[in-house]
Coordinates of C-alpha atoms in Angstrom, one line a residue:
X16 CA 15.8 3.3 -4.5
X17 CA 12.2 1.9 -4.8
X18 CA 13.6 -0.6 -6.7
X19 CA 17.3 -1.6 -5.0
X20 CA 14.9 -2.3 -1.9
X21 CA 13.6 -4.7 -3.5
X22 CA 17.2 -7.0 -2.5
X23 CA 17.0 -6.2 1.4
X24 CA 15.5 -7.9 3.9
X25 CA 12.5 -7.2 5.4
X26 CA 12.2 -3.8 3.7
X27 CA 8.9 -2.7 2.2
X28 CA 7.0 0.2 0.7
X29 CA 5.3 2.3 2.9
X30 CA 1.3 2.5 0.8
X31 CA -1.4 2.6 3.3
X32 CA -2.0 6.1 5.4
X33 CA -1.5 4.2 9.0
X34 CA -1.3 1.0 10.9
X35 CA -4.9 0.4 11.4
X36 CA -6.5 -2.6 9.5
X37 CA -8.3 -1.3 6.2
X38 CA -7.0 2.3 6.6
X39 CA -5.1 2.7 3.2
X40 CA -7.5 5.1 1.0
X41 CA -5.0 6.4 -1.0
X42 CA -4.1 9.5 0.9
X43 CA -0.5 8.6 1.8
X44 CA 0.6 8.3 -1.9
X45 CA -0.5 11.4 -3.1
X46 CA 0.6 13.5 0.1
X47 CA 4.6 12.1 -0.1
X48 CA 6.7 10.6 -1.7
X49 CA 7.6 6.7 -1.6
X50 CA 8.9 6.1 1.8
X51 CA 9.8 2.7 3.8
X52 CA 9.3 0.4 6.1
X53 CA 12.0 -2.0 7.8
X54 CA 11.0 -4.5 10.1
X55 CA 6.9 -2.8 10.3
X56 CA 8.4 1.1 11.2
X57 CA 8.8 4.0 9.3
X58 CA 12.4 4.4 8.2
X59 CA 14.6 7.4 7.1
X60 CA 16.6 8.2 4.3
X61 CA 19.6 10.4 4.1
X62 CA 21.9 11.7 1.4
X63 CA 25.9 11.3 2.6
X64 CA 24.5 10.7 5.8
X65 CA 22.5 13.9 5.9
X66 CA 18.8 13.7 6.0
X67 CA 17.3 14.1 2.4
X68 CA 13.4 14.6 4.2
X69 CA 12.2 12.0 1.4
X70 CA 13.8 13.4 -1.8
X71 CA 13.6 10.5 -3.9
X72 CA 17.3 9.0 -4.3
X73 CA 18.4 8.7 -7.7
X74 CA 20.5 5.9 -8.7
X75 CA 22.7 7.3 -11.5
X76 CA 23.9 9.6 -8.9
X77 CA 25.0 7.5 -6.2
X78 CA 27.6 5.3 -5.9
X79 CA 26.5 2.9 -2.5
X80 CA 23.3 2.4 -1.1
X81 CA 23.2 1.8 2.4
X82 CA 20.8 0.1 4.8
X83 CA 21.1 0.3 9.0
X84 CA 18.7 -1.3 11.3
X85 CA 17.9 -0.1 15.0
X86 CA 19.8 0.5 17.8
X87 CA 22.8 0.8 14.9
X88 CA 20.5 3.8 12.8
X89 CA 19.8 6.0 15.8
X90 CA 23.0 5.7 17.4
X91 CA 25.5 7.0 14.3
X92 CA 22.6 8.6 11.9
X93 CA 19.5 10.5 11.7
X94 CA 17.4 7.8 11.6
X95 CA 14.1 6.2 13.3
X96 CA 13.9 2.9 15.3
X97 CA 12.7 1.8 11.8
X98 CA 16.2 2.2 10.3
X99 CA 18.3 4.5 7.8
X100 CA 18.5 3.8 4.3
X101 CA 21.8 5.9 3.1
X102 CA 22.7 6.9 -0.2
X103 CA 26.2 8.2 -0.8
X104 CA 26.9 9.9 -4.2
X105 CA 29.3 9.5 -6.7
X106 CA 32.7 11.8 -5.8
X107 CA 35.6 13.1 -8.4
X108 CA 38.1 10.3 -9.1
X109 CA 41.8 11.9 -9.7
X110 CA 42.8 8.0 -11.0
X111 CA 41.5 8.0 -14.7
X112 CA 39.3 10.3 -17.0
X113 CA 36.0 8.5 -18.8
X114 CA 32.9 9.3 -19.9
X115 CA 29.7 7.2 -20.0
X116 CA 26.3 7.7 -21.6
X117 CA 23.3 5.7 -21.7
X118 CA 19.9 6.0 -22.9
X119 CA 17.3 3.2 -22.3
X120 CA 13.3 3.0 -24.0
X121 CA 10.0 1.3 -21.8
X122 CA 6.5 1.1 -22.2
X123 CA 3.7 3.7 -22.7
X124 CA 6.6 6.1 -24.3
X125 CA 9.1 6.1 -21.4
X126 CA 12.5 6.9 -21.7
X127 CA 15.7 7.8 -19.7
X128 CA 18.9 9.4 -20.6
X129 CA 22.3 9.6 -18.2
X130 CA 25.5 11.1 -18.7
X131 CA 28.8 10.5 -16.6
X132 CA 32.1 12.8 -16.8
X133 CA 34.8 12.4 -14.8
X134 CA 37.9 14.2 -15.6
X135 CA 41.0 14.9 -13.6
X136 CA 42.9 17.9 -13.3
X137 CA 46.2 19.4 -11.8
X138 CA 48.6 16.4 -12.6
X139 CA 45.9 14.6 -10.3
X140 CA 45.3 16.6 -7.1
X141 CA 41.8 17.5 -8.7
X142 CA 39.6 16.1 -10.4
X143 CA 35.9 17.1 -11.3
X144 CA 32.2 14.8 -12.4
X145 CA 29.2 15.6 -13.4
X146 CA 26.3 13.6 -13.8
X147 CA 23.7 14.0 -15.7
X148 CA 19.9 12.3 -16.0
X149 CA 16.5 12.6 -17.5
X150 CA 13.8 9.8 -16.4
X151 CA 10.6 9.9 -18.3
X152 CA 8.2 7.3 -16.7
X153 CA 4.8 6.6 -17.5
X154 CA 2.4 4.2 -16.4
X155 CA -0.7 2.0 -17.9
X156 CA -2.8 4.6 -15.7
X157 CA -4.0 7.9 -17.1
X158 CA -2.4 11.0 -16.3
X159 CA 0.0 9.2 -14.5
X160 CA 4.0 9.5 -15.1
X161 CA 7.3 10.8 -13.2
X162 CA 9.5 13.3 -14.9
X163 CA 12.7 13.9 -12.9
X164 CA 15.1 16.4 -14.4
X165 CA 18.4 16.2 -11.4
X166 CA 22.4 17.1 -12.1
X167 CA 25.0 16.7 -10.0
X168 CA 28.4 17.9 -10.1
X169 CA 31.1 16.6 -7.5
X170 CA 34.9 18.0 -7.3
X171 CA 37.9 17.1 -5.0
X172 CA 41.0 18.3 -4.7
X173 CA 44.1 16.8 -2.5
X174 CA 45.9 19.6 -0.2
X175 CA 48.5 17.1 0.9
X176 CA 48.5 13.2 0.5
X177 CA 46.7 12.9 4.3
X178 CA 44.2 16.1 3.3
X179 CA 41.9 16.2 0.9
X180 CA 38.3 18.7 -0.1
X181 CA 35.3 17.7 -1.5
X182 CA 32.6 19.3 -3.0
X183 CA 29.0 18.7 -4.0
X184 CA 26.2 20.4 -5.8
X185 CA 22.5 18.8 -7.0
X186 CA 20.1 20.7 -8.7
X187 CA 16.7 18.8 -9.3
X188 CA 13.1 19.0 -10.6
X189 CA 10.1 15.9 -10.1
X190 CA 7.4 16.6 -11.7
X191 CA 4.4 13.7 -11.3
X192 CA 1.3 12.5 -11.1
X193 CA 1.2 9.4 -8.3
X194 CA -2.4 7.7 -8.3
X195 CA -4.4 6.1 -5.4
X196 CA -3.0 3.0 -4.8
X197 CA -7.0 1.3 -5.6
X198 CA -9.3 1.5 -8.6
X199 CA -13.2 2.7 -8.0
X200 CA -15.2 2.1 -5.2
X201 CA -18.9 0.9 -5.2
X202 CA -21.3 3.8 -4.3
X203 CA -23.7 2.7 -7.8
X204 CA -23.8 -0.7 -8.4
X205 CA -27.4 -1.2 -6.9
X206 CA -28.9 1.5 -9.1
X207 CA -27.3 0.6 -11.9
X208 CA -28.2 -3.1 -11.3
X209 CA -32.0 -2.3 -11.0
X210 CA -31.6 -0.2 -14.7
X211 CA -30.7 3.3 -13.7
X212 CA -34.3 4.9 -12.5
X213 CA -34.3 8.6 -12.0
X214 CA -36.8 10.3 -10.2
X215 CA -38.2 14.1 -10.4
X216 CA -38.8 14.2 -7.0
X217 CA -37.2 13.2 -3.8
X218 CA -38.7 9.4 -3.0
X219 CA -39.5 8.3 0.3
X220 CA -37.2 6.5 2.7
X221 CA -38.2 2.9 1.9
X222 CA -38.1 3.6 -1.8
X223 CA -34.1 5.6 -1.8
X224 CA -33.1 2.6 0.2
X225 CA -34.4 -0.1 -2.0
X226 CA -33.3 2.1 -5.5
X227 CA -29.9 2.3 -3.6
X228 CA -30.2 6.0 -3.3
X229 CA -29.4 8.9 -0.4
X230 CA -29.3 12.3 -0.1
X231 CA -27.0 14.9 -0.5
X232 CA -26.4 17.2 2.6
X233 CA -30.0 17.8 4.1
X234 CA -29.1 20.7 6.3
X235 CA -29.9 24.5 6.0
X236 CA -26.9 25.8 6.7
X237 CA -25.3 23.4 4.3
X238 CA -25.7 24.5 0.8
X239 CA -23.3 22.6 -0.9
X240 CA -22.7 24.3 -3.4
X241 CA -20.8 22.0 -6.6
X242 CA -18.9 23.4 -9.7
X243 CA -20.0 20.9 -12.6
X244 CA -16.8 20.8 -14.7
X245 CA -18.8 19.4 -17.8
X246 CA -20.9 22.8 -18.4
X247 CA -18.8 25.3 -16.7
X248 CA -21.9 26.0 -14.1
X249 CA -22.9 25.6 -10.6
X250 CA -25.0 24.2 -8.4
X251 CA -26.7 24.4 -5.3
X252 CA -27.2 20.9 -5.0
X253 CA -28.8 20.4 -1.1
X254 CA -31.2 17.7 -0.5
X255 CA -31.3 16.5 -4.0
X256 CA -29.9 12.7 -4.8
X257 CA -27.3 10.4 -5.3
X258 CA -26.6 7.0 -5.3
X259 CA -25.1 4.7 -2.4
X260 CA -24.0 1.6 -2.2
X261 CA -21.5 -1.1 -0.3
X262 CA -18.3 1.0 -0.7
X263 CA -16.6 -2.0 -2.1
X264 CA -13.7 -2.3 -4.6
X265 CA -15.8 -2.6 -8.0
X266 CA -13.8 -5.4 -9.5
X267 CA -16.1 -5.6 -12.7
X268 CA -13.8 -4.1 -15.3
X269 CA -16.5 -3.1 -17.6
X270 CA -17.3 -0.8 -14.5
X271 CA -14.2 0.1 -13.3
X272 CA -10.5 -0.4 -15.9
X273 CA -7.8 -0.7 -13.6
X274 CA -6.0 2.5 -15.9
X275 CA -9.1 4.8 -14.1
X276 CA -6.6 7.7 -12.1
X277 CA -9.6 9.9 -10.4
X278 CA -6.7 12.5 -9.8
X279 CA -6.7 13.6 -13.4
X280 CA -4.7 15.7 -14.9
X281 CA -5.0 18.1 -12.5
X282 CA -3.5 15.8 -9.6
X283 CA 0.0 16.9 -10.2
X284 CA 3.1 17.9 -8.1
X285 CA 6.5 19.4 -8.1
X286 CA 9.4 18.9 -6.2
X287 CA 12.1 21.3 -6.9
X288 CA 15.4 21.4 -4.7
X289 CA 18.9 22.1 -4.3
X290 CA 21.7 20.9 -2.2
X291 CA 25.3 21.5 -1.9
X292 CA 28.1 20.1 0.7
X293 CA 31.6 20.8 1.4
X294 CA 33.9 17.8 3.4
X295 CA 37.2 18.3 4.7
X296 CA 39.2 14.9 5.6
X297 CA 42.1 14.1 7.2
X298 CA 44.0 11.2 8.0
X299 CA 46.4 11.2 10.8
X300 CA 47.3 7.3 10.6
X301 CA 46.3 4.7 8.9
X302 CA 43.6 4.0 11.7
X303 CA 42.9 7.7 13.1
X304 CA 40.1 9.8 10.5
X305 CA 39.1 13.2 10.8
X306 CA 35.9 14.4 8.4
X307 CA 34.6 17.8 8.8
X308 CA 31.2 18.4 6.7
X309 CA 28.6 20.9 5.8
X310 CA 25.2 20.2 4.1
X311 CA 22.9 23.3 3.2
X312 CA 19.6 21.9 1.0
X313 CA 16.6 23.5 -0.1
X314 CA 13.4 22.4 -1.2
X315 CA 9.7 23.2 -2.4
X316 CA 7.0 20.2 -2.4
X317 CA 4.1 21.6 -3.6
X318 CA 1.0 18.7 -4.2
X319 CA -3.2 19.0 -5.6
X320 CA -4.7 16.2 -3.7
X321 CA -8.6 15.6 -3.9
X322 CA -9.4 14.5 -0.7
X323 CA -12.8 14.2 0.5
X324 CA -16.3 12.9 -0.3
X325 CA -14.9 9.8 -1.6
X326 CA -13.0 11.0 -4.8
X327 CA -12.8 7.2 -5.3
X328 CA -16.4 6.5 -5.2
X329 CA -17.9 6.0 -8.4
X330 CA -21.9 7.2 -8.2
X331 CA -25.0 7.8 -10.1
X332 CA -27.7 10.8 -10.4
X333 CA -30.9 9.3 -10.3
X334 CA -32.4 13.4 -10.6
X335 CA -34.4 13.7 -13.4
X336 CA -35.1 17.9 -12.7
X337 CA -32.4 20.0 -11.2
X338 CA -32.7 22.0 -8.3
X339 CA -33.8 25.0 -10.5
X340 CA -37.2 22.9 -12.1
X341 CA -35.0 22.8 -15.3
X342 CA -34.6 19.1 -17.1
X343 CA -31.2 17.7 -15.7
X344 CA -29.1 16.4 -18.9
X345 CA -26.9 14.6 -16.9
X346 CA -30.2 12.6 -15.4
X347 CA -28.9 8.6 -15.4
X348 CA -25.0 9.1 -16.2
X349 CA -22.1 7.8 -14.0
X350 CA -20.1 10.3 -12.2
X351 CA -17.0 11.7 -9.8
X352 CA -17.1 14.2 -7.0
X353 CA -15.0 15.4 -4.4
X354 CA -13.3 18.1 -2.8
X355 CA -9.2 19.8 -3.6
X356 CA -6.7 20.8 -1.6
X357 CA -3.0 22.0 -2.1
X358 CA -0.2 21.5 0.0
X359 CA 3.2 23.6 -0.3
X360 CA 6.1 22.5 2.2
X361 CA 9.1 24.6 2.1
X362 CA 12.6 23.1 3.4
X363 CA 15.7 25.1 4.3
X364 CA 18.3 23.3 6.4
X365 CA 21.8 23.8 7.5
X366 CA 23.4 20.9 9.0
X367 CA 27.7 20.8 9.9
X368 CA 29.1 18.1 11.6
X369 CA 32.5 16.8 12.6
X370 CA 33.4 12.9 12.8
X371 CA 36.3 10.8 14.4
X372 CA 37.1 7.4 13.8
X373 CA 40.8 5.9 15.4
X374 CA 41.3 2.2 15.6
X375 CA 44.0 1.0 18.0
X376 CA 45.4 -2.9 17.8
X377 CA 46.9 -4.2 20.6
X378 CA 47.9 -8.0 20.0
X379 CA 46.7 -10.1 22.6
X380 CA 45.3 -7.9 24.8
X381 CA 42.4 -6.8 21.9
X382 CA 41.3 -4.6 19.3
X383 CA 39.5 -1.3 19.9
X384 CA 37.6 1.2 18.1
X385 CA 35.9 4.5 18.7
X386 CA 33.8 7.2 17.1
X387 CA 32.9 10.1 17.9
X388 CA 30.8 12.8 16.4
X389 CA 29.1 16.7 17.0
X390 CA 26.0 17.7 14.5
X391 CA 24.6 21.3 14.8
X392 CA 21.5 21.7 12.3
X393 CA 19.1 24.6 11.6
X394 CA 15.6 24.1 10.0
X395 CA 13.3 26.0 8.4
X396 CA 9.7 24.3 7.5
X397 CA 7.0 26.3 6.3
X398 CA 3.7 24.7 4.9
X399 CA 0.3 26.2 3.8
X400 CA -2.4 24.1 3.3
X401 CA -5.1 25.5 1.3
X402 CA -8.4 24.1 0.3
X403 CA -11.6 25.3 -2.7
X404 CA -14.2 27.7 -1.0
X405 CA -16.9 29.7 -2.7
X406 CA -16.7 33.6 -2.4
X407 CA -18.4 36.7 -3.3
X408 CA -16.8 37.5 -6.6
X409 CA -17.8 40.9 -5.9
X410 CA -16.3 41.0 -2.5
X411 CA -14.6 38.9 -1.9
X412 CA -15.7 37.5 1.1
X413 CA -17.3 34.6 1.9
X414 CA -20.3 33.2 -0.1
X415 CA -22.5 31.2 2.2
X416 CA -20.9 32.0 5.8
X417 CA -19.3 34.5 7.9
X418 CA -16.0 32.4 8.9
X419 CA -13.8 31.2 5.6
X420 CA -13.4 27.9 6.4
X421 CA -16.7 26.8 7.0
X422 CA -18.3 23.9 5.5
X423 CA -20.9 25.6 4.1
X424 CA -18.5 27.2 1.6
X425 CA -16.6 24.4 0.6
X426 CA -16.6 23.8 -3.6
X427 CA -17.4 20.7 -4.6
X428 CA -16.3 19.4 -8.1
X429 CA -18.4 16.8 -9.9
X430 CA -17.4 15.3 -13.4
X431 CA -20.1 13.4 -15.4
X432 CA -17.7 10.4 -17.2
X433 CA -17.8 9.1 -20.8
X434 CA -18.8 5.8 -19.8
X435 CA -15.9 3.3 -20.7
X436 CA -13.5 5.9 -21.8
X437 CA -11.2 5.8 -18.8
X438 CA -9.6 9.0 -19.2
X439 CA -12.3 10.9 -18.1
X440 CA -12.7 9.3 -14.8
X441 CA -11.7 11.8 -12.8
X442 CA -12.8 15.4 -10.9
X443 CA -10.9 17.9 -12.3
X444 CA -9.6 20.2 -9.9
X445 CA -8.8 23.5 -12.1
X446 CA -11.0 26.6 -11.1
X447 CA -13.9 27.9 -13.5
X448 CA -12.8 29.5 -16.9
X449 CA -14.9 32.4 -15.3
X450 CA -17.0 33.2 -12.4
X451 CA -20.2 31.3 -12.2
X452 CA -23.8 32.0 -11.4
X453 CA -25.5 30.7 -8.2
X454 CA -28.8 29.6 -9.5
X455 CA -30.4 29.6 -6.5
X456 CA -29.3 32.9 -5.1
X457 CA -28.5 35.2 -8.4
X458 CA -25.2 35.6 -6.8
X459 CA -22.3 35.5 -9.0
X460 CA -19.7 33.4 -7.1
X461 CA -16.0 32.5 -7.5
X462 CA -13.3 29.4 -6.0
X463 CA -10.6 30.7 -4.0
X464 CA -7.9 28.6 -2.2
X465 CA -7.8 29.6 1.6
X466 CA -6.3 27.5 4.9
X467 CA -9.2 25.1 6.0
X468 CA -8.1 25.3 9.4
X469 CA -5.9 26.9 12.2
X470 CA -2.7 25.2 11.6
X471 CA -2.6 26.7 7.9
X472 CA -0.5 28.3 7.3
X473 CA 2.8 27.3 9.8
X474 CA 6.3 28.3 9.9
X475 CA 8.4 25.9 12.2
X476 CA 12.3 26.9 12.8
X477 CA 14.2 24.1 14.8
X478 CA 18.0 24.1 16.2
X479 CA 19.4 20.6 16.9
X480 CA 22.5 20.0 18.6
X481 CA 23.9 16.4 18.7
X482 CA 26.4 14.9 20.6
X483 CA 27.5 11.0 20.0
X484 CA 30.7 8.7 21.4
X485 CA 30.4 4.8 20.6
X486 CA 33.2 2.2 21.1
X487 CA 33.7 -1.0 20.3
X488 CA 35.9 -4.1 21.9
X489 CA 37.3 -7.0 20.0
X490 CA 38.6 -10.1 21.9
X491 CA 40.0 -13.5 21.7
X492 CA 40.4 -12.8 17.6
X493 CA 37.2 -11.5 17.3
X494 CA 35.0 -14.0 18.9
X495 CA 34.2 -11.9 21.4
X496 CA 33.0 -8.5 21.1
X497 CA 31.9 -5.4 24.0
X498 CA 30.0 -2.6 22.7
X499 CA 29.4 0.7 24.2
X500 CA 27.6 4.0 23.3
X501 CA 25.9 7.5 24.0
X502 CA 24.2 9.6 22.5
X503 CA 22.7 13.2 23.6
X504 CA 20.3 15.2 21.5
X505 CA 18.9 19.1 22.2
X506 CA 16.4 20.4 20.6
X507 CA 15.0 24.0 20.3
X508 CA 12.2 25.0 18.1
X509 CA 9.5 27.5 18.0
X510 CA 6.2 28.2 15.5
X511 CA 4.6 31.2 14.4
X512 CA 1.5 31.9 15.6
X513 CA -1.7 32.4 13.5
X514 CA -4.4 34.7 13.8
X515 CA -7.4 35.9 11.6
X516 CA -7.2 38.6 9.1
X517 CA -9.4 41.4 10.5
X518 CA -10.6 42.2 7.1
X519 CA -11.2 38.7 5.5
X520 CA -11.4 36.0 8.3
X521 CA -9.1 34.1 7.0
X522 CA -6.2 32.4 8.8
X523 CA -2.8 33.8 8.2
X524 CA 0.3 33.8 10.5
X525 CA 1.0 36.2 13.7
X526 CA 3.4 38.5 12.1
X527 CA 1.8 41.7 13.3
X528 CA -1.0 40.5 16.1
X529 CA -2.4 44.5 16.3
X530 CA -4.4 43.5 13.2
X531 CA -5.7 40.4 14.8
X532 CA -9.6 41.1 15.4
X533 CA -10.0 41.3 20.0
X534 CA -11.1 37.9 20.4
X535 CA -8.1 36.4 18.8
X536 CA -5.7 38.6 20.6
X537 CA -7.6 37.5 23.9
X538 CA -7.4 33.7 23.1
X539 CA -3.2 33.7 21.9
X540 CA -2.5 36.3 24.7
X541 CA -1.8 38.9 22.5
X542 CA -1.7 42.6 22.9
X543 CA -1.2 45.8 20.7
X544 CA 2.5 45.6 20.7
X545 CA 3.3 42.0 20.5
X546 CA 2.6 38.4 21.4
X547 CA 4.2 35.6 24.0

């Protein structure tokens, strides 16, 4: 689909994270996958005219794409203002048997394989396809490729000449690595400029500022704790220094290759889903249609993105003695930091519908049509959002504050590059081979992923009832035309409630609110027996 957009009008890809000027640092493309624009808004994309929630379409499965602007998308889809791109699939023809293969070679070792079946069965009342395909896509950039593994297998069979069942299964797995959408930012360029001067204490103000340095977090409840992937270690690293700079695009390619992917290898998602639909049509005329349909699909998007700190932002460390007195033998190198987090969004929808179409001609007094349609849809979204934090490996519990989620026990990652090879450019977000040793403290510590906030984790289940009648007037052969529709929507939907594990702190969801420590049952309205 990225590609077929590419013929529409006014259709683009959606790559920065929102409509503010200057906004686009990356985030969007790592958090989704590609989605659209049409016309400047957000538009929707649906499978058979059932949403697909941004599954990517897959071409060797469909047979039409489809693209609806406006007024037209929200009245007879499930679309936004923005407009409904529509992918309908390829369906069991009883006319002829064939099969068709292909296989196709690219750059940087990409390859794709399809396969199409299509056989008929029961002297032609049935028929059954399957489709096959395998799309191995890399990419000049390191770490980054697309696998998509996705086979679909359609059958239809004819009850009587006017009746006819159809019916659909997908089965699919992406697995990919999507980069920011820029190369490195400027945070060293001054430093480096003025030949990389490190310093064994902390300089004054006047001096940082004109050697283009700053200071890590300063204050005392701030640790800042940061797991150093190149030695397996940890830091407290408070107070000590860094570089700075104009937080510019460094377009000097002996800096900064365009092929740098700061997400590494460990910047990876998986998409796995399946879907399945059943359609019953009938024709009572040659102008009167009758569709009956059923759509259940299911799916898992779970995504590493590093986030914060400025994963893009390519510094220095101008610290000649670490924090501990001991020689620092990373003094004067380049390096990468920032913090993790991983996202899983779980998808389970049932959607039915039925449709009518009838078309009535009446000579000279006009030509009318009319549509009408009833959608009943139950939704299931769960997501946890889970970010790195230092604990106890002893207990458990958190290292450097009482609540989880504080910013005092967030884990930082820093990577020290291979200057100019490009595929180390990157934080690498896998935990420690083993628990680690606090320096500072004597404390042994460990990463866990736990909810950063209150809204982690969520469970959202929605019921959506849809009602829709449009017409349509043709007069004086089609020159002139009267349109008229309406369209009523209910919505119902409810979210779990989250408390705080009275034994750990950490955020998890309302199921039983007795365990909820007072002061959470006080602020939700909670009691012993249950919650409102």
């Amino acid at each position: 689909l990225r590609e077929a957009v590419g013929y529409a009008v006014n259709v683009e890809l959606e790559l920065a994270d929102s409509d503010a000027l200057g906004s686009d640092v990356g985030n969007l493309t790592q958090a989704d996958h590609q989605t659209y624009r049409v016309r400047g808004l957000r538009a929707s994309t649906a499978r058979n005219y059932f949403a697909s929630y941004d599954i990517p379409i897959e071409t060797s499965l469909v047979e039409r794409i489809e693209d609806s602007r406006g007024p037209n998308s929200v009245l007879f889809g499930v679309a936004s203002p923005g407009g409904l791109l529509n992918a309908n699939t390829k369906q069991a023809l009883t006319g002829r048997s064939f099969r068709k293969a292909s296989f196709t070679v690219g750059s940087f070792g990409s390859w794709r394989g399809t396969f199409d079946l299509n056989q008929p069965l029961l002297d032609g009342k049935a028929a059954v396809r399957l489709n096959t395909v395998y799309n191995q896509n890399n990419s000049y950039r390191h770490w980054q490729f697309s696998e998509q593994k996705r086979a679909h297998l359609a059958a239809s069979y004819r009850l009587t000449p006017q009746t006819r069942i159809r019916l659909e299964f997908e089965r699919g797995q992406i697995d990919d690595n999507e980069p920011r959408t820029q190369t490195l930012d400027d945070q060293v360029l001054l430093w480096d400029s003025l030949g990389r001067p490190t310093f064994a204490t902390v300089p004054d103000a006047a001096t940082r500022t004109a050697n283009g340095l700053t200071q890590n977090s300063t204050a005392a409840t701030a640790p800042r704790v940061t797991y150093i992937a190149n030695n397996d270690s940890a830091l407290t690293l408070r107070g000590t220094l860094a570089t700075t700079g104009g937080n510019r695009v460094i377009t000097d390619t002996r800096m900064a290759d365009y092929s740098v992917n700061v997400n590494g290898p460990g910047g990876d998602r998986t998409t796995r889903f399946n879907t399945y639909s059943a359609f019953l049509e009938h024709q009572f005329s040659k102008t009167s249609f009758l569709e009956l349909g059923f759509n259940h699909l299911n799916s898992v998007f779970d995504r590493f993105v590093n986030f914060s700190g400025g994963p893009n932002q390519l510094k220095g460390d101008p610290a000649r003695l670490l924090p501990t007195g001991a020689v620092n033998p990373f003094a004067g190198q380049l390096m990468l930091e920032s913090q993790w987090l991983r996202s899983v969004q779980r998808r389970n929808i049932d959607t039915g519908r039925v449709t009518f179409s009838k078309e009535v001609e009446a000579g000279k007094w006009g030509n009318y049509r009319f549509a009408t349609l009833g959608e009943y849809k139950k939704t299931f979204v769960g997501n946890r959002l889970d970010g790195t934090f230092w604990v106890d490996a002893a207990t458990g519990l958190p290292a450097f504050h009482a609540t989880p989620e504080n910013a005092a026990n967030r884990a930082w990652y820093r990577t020290y590059v291979t200057e100019h090879d490009w595929a180390t450019y990157y934080t690498d977000r896998r935990l420690p081979s083993q628990n680690v040793k606090d320096p500072v403290t004597g404390r042994t510590l460990a990463i866990k992923w736990l909810s950063p906030n209150a809204n982690s984790p969520e469970e959202l289940y929605t019921s959506e009832k849809a009602m829709m009648f449009a017409g349509q007037a043709r007069y004086f052969k089609g020159r002139m035309v009267i349109a008229a529709g309406l369209r009523r929507d209910d919505v119902n939907s409810f979210s779990v409630a989250h408390m705080r594990d009275r034994a750990t702190g950490e955020w998890t969801l309302a199921r039983n609110p007795a365990d909820a420590a007072a002061p959470a049952q006080a602020a939700h309205g909670w009691t012993d027996v249950g919650r409102t």
